[in-house]
JSON list of C-alpha atoms in Angstrom, two decimals:
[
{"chain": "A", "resi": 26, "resn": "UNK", "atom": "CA", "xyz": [0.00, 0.00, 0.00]},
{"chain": "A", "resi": 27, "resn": "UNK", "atom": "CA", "xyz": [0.90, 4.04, -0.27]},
{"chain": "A", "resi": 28, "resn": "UNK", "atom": "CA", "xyz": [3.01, 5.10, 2.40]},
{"chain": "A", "resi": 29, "resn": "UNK", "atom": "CA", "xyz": [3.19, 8.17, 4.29]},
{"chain": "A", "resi": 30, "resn": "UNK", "atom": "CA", "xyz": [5.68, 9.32, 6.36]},
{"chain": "A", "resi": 31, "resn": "UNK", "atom": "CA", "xyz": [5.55, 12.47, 9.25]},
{"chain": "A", "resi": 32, "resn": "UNK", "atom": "CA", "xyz": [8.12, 14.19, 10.97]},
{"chain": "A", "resi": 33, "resn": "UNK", "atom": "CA", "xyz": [8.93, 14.37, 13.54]},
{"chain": "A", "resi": 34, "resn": "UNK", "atom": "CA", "xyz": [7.49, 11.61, 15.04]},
{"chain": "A", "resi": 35, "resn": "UNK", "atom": "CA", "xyz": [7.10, 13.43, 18.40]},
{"chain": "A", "resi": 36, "resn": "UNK", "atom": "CA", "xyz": [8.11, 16.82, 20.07]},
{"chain": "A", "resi": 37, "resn": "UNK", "atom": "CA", "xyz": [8.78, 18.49, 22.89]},
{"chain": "A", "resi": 38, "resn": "UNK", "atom": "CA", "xyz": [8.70, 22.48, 22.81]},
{"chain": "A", "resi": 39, "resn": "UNK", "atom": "CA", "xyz": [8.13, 25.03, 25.61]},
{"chain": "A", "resi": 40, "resn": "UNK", "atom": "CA", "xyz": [4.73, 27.20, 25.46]},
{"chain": "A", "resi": 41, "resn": "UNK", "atom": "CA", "xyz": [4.84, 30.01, 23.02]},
{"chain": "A", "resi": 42, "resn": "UNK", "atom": "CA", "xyz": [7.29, 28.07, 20.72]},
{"chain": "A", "resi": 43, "resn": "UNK", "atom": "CA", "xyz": [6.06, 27.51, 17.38]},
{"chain": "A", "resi": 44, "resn": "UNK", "atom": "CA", "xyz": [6.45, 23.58, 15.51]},
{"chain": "A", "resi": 45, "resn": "UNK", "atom": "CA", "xyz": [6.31, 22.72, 12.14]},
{"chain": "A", "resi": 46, "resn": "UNK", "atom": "CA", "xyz": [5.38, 18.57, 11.09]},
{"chain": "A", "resi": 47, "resn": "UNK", "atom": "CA", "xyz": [5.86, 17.54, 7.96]},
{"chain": "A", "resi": 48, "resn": "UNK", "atom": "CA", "xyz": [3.84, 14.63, 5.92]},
{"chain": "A", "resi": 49, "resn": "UNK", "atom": "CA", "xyz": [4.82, 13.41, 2.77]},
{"chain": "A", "resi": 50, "resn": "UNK", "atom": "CA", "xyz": [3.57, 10.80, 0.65]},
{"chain": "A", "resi": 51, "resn": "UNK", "atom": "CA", "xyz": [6.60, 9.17, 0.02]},
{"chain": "A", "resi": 52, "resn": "UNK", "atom": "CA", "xyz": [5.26, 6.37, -3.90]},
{"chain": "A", "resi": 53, "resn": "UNK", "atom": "CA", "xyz": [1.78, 8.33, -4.77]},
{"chain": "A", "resi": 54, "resn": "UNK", "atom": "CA", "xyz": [1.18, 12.08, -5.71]},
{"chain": "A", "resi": 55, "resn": "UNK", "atom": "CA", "xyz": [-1.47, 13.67, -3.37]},
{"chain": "A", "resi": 56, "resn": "UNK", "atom": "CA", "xyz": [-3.29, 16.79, -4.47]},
{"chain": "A", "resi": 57, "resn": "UNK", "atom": "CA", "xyz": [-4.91, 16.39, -1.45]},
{"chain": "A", "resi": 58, "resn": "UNK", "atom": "CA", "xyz": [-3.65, 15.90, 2.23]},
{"chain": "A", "resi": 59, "resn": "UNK", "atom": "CA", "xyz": [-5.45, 16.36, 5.36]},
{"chain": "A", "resi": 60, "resn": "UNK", "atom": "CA", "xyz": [-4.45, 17.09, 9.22]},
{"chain": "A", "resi": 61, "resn": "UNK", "atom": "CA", "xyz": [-6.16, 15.32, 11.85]},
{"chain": "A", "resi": 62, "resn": "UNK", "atom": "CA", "xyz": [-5.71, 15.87, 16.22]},
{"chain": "A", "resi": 63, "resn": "UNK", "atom": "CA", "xyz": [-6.47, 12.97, 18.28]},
{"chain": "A", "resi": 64, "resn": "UNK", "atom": "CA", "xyz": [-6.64, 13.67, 21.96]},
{"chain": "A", "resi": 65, "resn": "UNK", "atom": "CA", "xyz": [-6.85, 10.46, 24.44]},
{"chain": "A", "resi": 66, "resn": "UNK", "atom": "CA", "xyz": [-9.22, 8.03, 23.80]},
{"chain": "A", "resi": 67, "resn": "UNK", "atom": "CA", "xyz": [-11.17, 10.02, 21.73]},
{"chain": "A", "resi": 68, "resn": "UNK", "atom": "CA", "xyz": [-11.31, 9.91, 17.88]},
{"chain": "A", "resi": 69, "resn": "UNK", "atom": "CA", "xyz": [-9.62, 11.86, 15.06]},
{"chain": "A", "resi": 70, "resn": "UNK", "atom": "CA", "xyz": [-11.16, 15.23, 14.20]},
{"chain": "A", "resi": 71, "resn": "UNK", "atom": "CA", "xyz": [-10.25, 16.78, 11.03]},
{"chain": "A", "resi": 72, "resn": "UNK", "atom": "CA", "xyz": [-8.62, 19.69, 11.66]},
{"chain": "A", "resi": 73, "resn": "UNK", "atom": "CA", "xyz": [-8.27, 20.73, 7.85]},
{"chain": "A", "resi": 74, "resn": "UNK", "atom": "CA", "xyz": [-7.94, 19.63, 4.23]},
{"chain": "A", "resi": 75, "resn": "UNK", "atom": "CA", "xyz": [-4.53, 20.73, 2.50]},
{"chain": "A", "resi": 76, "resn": "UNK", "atom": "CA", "xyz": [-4.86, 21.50, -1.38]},
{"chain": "A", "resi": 77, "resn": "UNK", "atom": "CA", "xyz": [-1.96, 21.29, -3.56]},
{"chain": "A", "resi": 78, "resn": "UNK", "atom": "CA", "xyz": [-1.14, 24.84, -4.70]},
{"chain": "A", "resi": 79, "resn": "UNK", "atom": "CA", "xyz": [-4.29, 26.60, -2.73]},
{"chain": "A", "resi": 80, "resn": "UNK", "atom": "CA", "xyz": [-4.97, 27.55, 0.45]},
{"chain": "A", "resi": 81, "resn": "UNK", "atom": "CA", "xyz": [-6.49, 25.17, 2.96]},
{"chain": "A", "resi": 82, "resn": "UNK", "atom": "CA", "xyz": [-10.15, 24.34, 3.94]},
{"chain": "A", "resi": 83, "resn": "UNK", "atom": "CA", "xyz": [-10.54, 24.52, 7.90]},
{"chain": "A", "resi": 84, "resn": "UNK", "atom": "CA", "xyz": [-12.75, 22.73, 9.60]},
{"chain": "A", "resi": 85, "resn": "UNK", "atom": "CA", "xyz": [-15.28, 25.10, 12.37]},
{"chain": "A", "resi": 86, "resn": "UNK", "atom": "CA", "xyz": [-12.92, 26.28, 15.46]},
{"chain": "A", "resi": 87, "resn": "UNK", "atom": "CA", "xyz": [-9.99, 25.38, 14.07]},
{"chain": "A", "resi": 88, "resn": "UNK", "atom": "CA", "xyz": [-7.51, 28.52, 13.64]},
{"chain": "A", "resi": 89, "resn": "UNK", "atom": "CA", "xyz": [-6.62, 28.93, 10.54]},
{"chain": "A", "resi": 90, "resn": "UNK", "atom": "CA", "xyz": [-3.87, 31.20, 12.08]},
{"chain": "A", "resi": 91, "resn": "UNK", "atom": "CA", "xyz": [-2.70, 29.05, 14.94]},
{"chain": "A", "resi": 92, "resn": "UNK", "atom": "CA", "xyz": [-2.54, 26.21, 12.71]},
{"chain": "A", "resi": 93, "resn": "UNK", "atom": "CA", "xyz": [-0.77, 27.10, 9.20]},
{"chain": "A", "resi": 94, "resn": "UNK", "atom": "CA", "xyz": [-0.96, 24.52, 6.41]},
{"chain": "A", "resi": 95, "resn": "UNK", "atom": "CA", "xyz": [1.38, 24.97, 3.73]},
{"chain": "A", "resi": 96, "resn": "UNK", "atom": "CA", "xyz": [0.83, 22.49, 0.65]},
{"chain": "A", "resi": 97, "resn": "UNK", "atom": "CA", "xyz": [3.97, 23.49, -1.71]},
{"chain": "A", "resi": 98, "resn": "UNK", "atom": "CA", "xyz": [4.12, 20.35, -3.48]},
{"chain": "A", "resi": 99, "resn": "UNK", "atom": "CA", "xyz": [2.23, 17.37, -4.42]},
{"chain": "A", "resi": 100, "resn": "UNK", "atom": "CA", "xyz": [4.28, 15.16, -2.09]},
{"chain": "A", "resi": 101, "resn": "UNK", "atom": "CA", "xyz": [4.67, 17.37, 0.99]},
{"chain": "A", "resi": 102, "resn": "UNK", "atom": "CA", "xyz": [2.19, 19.63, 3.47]},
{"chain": "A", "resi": 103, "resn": "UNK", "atom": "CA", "xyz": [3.21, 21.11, 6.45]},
{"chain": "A", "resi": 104, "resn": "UNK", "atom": "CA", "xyz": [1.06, 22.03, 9.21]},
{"chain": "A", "resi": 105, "resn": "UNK", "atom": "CA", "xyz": [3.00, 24.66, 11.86]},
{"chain": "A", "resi": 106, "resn": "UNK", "atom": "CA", "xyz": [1.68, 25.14, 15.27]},
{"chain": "A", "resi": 107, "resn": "UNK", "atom": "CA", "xyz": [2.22, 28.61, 16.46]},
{"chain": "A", "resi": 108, "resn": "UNK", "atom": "CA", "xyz": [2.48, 29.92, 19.64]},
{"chain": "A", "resi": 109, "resn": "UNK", "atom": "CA", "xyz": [1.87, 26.39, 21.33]},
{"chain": "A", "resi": 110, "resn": "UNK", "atom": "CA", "xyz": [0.55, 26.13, 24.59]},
{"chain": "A", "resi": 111, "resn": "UNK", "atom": "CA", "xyz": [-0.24, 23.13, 26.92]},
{"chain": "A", "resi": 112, "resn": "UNK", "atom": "CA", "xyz": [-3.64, 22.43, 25.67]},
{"chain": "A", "resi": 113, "resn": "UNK", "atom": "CA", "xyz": [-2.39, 22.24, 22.13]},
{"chain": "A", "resi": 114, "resn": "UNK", "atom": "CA", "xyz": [-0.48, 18.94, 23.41]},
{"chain": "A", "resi": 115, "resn": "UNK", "atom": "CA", "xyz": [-1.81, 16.17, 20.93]},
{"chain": "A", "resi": 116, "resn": "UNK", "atom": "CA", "xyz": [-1.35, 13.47, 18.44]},
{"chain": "A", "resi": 117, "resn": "UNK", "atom": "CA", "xyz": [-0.96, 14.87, 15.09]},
{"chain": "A", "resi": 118, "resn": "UNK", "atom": "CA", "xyz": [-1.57, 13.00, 11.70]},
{"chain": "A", "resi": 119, "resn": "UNK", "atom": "CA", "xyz": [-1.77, 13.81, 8.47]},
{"chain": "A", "resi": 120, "resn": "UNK", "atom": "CA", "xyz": [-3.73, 11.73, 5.72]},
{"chain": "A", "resi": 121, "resn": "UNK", "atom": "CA", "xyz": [-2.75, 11.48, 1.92]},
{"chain": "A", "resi": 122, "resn": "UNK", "atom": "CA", "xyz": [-5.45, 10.44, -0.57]},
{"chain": "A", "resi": 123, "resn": "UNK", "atom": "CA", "xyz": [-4.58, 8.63, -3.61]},
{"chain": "A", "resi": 124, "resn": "UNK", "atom": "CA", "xyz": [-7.77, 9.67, -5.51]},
{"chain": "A", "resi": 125, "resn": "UNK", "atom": "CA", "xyz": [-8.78, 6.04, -4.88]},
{"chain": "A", "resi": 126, "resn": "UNK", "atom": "CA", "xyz": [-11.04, 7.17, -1.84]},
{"chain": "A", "resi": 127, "resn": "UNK", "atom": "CA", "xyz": [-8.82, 5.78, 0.41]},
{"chain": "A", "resi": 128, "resn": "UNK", "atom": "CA", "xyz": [-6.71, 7.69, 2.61]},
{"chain": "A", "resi": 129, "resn": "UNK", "atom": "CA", "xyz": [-3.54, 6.18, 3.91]},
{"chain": "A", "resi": 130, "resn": "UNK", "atom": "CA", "xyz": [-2.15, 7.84, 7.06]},
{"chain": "A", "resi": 131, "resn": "UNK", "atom": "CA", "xyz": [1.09, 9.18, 8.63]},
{"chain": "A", "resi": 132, "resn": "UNK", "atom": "CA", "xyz": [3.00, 7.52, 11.70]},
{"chain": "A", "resi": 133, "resn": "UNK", "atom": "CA", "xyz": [1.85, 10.46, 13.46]},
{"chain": "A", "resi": 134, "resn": "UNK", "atom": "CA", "xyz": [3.50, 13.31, 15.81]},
{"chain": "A", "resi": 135, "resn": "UNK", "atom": "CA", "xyz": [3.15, 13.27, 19.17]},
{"chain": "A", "resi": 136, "resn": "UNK", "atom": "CA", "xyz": [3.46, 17.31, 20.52]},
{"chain": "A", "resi": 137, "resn": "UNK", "atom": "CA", "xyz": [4.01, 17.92, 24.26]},
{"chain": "A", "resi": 138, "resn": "UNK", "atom": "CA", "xyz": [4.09, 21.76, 25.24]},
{"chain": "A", "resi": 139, "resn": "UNK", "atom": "CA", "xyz": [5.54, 22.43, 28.27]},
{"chain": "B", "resi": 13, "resn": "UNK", "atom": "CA", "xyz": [-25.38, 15.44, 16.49]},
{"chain": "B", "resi": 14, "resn": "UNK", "atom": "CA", "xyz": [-22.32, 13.78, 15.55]},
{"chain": "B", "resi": 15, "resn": "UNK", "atom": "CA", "xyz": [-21.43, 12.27, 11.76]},
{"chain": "B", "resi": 16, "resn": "UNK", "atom": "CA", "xyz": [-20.66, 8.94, 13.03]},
{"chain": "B", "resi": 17, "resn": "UNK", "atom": "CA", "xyz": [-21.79, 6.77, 16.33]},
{"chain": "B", "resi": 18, "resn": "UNK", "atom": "CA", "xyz": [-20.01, 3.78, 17.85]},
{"chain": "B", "resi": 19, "resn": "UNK", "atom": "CA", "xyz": [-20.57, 1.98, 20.72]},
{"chain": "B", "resi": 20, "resn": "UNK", "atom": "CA", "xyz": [-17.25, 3.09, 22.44]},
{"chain": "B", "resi": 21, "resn": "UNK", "atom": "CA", "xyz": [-17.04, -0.68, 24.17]},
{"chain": "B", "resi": 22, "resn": "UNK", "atom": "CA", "xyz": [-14.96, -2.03, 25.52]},
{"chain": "B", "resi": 23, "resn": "UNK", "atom": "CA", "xyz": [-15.51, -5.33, 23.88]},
{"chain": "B", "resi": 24, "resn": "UNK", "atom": "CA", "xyz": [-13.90, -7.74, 25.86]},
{"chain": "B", "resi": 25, "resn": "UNK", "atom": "CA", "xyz": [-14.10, -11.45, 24.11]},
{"chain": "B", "resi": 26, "resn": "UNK", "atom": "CA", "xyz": [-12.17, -14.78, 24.49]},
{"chain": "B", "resi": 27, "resn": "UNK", "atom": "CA", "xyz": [-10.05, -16.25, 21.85]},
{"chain": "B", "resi": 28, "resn": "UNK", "atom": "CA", "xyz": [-12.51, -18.04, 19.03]},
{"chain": "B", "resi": 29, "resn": "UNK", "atom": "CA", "xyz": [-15.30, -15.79, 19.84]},
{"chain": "B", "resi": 30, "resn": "UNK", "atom": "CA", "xyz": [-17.20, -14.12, 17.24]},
{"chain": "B", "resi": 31, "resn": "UNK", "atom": "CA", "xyz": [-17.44, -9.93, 17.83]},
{"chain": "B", "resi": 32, "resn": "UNK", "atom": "CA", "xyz": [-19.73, -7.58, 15.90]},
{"chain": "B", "resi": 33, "resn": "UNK", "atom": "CA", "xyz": [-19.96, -3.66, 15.74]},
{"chain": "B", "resi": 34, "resn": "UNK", "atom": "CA", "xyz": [-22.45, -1.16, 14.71]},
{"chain": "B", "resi": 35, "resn": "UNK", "atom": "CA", "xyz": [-21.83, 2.11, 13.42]},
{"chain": "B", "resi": 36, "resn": "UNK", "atom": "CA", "xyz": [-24.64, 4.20, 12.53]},
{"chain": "B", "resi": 37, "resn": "UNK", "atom": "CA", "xyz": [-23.73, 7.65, 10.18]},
{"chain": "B", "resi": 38, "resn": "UNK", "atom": "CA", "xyz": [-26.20, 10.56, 10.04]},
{"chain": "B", "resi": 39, "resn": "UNK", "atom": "CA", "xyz": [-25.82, 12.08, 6.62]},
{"chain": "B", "resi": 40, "resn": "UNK", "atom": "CA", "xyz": [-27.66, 10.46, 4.08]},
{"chain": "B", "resi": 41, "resn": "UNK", "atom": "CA", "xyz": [-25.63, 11.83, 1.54]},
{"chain": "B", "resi": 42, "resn": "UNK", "atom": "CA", "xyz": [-22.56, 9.94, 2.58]},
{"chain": "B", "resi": 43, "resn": "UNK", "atom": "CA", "xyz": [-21.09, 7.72, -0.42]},
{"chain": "B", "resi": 44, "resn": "UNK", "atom": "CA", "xyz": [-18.14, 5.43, 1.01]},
{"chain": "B", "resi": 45, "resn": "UNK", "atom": "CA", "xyz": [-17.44, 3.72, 4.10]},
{"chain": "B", "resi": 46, "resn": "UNK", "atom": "CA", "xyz": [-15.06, 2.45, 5.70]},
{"chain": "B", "resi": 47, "resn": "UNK", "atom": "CA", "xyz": [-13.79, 0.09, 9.02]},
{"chain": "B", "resi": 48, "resn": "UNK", "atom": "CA", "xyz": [-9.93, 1.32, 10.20]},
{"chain": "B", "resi": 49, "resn": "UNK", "atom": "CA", "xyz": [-8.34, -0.69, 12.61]},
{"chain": "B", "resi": 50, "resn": "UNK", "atom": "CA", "xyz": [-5.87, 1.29, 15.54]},
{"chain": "B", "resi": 51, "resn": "UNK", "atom": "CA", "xyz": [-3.42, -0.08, 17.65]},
{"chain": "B", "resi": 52, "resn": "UNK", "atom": "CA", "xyz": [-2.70, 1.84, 20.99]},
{"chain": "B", "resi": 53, "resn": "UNK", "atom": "CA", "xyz": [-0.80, 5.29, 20.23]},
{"chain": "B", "resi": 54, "resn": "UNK", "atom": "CA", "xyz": [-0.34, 4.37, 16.14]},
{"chain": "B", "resi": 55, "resn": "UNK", "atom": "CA", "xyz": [-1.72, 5.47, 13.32]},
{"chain": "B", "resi": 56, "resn": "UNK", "atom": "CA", "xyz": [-5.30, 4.15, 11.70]},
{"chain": "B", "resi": 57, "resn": "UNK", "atom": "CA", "xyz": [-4.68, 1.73, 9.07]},
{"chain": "B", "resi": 58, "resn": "UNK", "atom": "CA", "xyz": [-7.20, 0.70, 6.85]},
{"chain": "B", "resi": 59, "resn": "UNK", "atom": "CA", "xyz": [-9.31, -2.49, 7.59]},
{"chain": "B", "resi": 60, "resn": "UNK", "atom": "CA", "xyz": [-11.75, -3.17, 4.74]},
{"chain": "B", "resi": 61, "resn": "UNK", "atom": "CA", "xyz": [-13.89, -0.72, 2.93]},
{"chain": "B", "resi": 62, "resn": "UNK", "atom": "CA", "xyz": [-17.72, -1.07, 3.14]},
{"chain": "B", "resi": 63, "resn": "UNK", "atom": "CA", "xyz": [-19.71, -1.81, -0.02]},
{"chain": "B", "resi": 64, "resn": "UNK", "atom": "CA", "xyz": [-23.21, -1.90, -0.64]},
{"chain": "B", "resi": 65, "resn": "UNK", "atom": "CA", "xyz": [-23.80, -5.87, -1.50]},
{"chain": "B", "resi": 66, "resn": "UNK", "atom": "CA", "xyz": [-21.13, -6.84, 1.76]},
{"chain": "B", "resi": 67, "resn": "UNK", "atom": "CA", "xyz": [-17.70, -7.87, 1.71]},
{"chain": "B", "resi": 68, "resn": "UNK", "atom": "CA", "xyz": [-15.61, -10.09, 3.49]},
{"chain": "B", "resi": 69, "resn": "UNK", "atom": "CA", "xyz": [-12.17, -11.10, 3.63]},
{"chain": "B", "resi": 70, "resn": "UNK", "atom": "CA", "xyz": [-10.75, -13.44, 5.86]},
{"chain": "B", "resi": 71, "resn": "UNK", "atom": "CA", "xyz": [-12.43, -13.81, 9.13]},
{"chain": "B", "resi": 72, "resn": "UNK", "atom": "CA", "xyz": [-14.13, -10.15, 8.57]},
{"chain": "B", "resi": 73, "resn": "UNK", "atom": "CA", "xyz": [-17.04, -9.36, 7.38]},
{"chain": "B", "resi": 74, "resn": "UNK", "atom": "CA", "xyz": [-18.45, -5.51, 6.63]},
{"chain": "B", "resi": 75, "resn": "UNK", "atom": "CA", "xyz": [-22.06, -5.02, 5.58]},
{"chain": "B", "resi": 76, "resn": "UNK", "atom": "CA", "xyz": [-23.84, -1.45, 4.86]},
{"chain": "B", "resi": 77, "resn": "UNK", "atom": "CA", "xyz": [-27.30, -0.86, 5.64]},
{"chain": "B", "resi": 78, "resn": "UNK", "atom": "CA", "xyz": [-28.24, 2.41, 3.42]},
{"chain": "B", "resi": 79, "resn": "UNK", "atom": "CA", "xyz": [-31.57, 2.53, 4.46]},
{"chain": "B", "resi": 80, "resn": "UNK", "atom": "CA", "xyz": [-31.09, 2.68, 8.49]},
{"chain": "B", "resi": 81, "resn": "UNK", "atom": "CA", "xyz": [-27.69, 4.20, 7.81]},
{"chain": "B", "resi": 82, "resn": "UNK", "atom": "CA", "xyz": [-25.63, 2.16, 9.50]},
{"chain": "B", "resi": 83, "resn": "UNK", "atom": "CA", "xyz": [-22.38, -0.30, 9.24]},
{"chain": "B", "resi": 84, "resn": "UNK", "atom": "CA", "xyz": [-21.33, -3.44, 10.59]},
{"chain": "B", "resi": 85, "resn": "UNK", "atom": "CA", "xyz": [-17.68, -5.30, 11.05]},
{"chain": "B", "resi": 86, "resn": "UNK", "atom": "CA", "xyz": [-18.26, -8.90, 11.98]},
{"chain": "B", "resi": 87, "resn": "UNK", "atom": "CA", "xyz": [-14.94, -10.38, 13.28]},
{"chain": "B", "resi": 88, "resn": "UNK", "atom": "CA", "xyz": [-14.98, -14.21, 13.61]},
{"chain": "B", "resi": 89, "resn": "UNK", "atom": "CA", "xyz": [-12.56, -16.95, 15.55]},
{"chain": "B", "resi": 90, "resn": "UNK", "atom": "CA", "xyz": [-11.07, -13.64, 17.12]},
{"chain": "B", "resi": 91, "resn": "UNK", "atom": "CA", "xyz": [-7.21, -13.92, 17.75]},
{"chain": "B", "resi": 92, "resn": "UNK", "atom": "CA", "xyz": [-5.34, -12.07, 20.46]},
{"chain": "B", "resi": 93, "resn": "UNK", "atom": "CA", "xyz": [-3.37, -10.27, 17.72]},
{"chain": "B", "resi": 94, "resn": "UNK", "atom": "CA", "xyz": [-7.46, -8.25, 16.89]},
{"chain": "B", "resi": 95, "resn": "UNK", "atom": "CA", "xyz": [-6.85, -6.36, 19.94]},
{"chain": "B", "resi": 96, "resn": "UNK", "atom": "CA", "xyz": [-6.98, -2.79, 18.97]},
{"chain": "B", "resi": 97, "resn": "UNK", "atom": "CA", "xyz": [-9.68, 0.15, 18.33]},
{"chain": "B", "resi": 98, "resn": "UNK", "atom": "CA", "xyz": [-11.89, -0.26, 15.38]},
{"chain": "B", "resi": 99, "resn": "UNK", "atom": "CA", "xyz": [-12.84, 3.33, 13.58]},
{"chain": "B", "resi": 100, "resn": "UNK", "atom": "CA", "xyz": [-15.88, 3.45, 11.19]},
{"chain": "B", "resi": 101, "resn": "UNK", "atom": "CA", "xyz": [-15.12, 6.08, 8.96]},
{"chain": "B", "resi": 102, "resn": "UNK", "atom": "CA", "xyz": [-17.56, 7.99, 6.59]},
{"chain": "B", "resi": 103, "resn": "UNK", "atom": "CA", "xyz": [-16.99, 9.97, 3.99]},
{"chain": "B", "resi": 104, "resn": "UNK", "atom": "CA", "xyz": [-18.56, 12.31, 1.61]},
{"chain": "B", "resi": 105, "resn": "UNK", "atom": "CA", "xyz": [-17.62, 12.16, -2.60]},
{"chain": "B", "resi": 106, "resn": "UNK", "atom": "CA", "xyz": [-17.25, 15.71, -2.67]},
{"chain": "B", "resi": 107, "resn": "UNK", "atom": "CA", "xyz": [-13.96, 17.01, -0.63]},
{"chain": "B", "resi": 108, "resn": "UNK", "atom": "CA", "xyz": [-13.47, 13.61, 0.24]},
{"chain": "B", "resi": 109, "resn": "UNK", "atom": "CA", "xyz": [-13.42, 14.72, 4.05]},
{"chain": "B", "resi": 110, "resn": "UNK", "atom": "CA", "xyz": [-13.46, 11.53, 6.35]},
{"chain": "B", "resi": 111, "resn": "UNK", "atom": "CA", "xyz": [-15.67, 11.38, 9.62]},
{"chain": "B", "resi": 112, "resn": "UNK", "atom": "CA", "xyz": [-14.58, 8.81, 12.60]},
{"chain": "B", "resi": 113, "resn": "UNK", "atom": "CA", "xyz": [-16.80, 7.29, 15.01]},
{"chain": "B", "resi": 114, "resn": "UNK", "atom": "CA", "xyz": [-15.08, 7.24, 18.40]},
{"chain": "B", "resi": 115, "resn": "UNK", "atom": "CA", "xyz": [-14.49, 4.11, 17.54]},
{"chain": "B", "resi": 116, "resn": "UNK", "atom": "CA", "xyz": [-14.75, 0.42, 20.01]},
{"chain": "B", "resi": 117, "resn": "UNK", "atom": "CA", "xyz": [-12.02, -1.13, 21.48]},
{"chain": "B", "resi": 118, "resn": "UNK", "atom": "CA", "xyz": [-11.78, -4.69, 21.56]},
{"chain": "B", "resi": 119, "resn": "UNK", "atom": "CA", "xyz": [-9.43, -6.89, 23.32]},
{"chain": "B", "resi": 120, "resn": "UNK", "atom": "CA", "xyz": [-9.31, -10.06, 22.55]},
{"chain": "B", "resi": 121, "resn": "UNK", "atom": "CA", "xyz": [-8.62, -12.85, 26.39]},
{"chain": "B", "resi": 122, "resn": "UNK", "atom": "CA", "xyz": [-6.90, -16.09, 25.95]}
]
């Protein structure tokens, strides 16, 4: 199957810091990525969709300045975290769809603001 | 009310036993479905998708009910190794935005 790769695969930063994870789909193009938080034992929520060459759709509460999605290339999106704090402490993990309708996921980052 | 509903469990079943889930989905519109399995802190990987007519493979079976709107993932002769969280996902054609259900943990006793 299409793999996916993120880094990093976790972080540690201290509030107000801002972190930048990669996800790249490392054998497919993907025009379209998307970014995904899972707290504990609760379920991903789509945080946004990442468009190849466009800006990206955010989901409702999600801040579209907090959380910047850059989608440069058909192989890589980056979603940066600005100005973490504690409650921004997740799992992170990016999606890539291979037009297929099946989305094939990162490794995931694990952030931890201190 | 939320896209997708799952029983959040847990399911806890010997070895052999046969385990089935429910998912129900709330927008009629939706077009493909899908049963992701997760291991503890990993990523979701994808089971089986759903189709209309059923599908199996292996010792899992997936059947879609359009008309109540909901989804099923029977898992038979369960082995230890099934332990994990089992996402229903939804989607929508257009975007091609996914929606999880909580999803239901199972762990499978010897």
């Amino acid at each position: 199957g299409a793999v996916v790769s993120q880094h990093p695969s976790w972080v540690i930063c201290k509030s107000g810091t801002s972190v930048k994870i990669e996800c790249r789909s490392l054998d497919f193009q993907a025009t379209t990525m998307f970014w995904y938080r899972q707290f504990p034992k609760q379920s991903l929520m789509l945080m946004a969709t990442s468009n190849e060459g466009s800006k990206a759709t955010y989901e409702q509460g999600v801040e579209k300045d907090k959380f910047l999605i850059n989608h440069a290339s058909l192989t890589l999106s980056t979603l940066t975290v600005t100005s973490a704090h504690p409650e921004d402490s997740s799992f992170y993990i990016c999606s890539a769809d291979d037009t297929q309708e099946t989305q094939y996921f990162g490794p995931g980052t694990r952030l931890l603001v201190l | 009310r939320k896209e997708v509903e799952q029983d959040p469990g847990p399911f806890n079943v010997p070895e052999g036993a046969t385990v089935a889930f429910n998912c129900t989905y709330s927008n009629s519109a939706s077009q493909s479905f899908f049963w992701y399995r997760q291991d503890c802190r990993k990523e979701p990987k994808l089971l089986m998708s759903v189709y209309s007519s059923g599908n199996e493979d292996g010792r899992f079976t997936a059947q879609l009910n359009r008309a109540s709107q909901y989804i099923s993932l029977l898992i038979r002769d369960s082995k230890l190794s099934d332990s994990a969280t089992y996402l229903c996902v939804v989607s929508l054609i257009t975007g091609n935005q996914f929606y999880f259900g909580t999803g239901t943990s199972l762990t499978v006793i010897p």
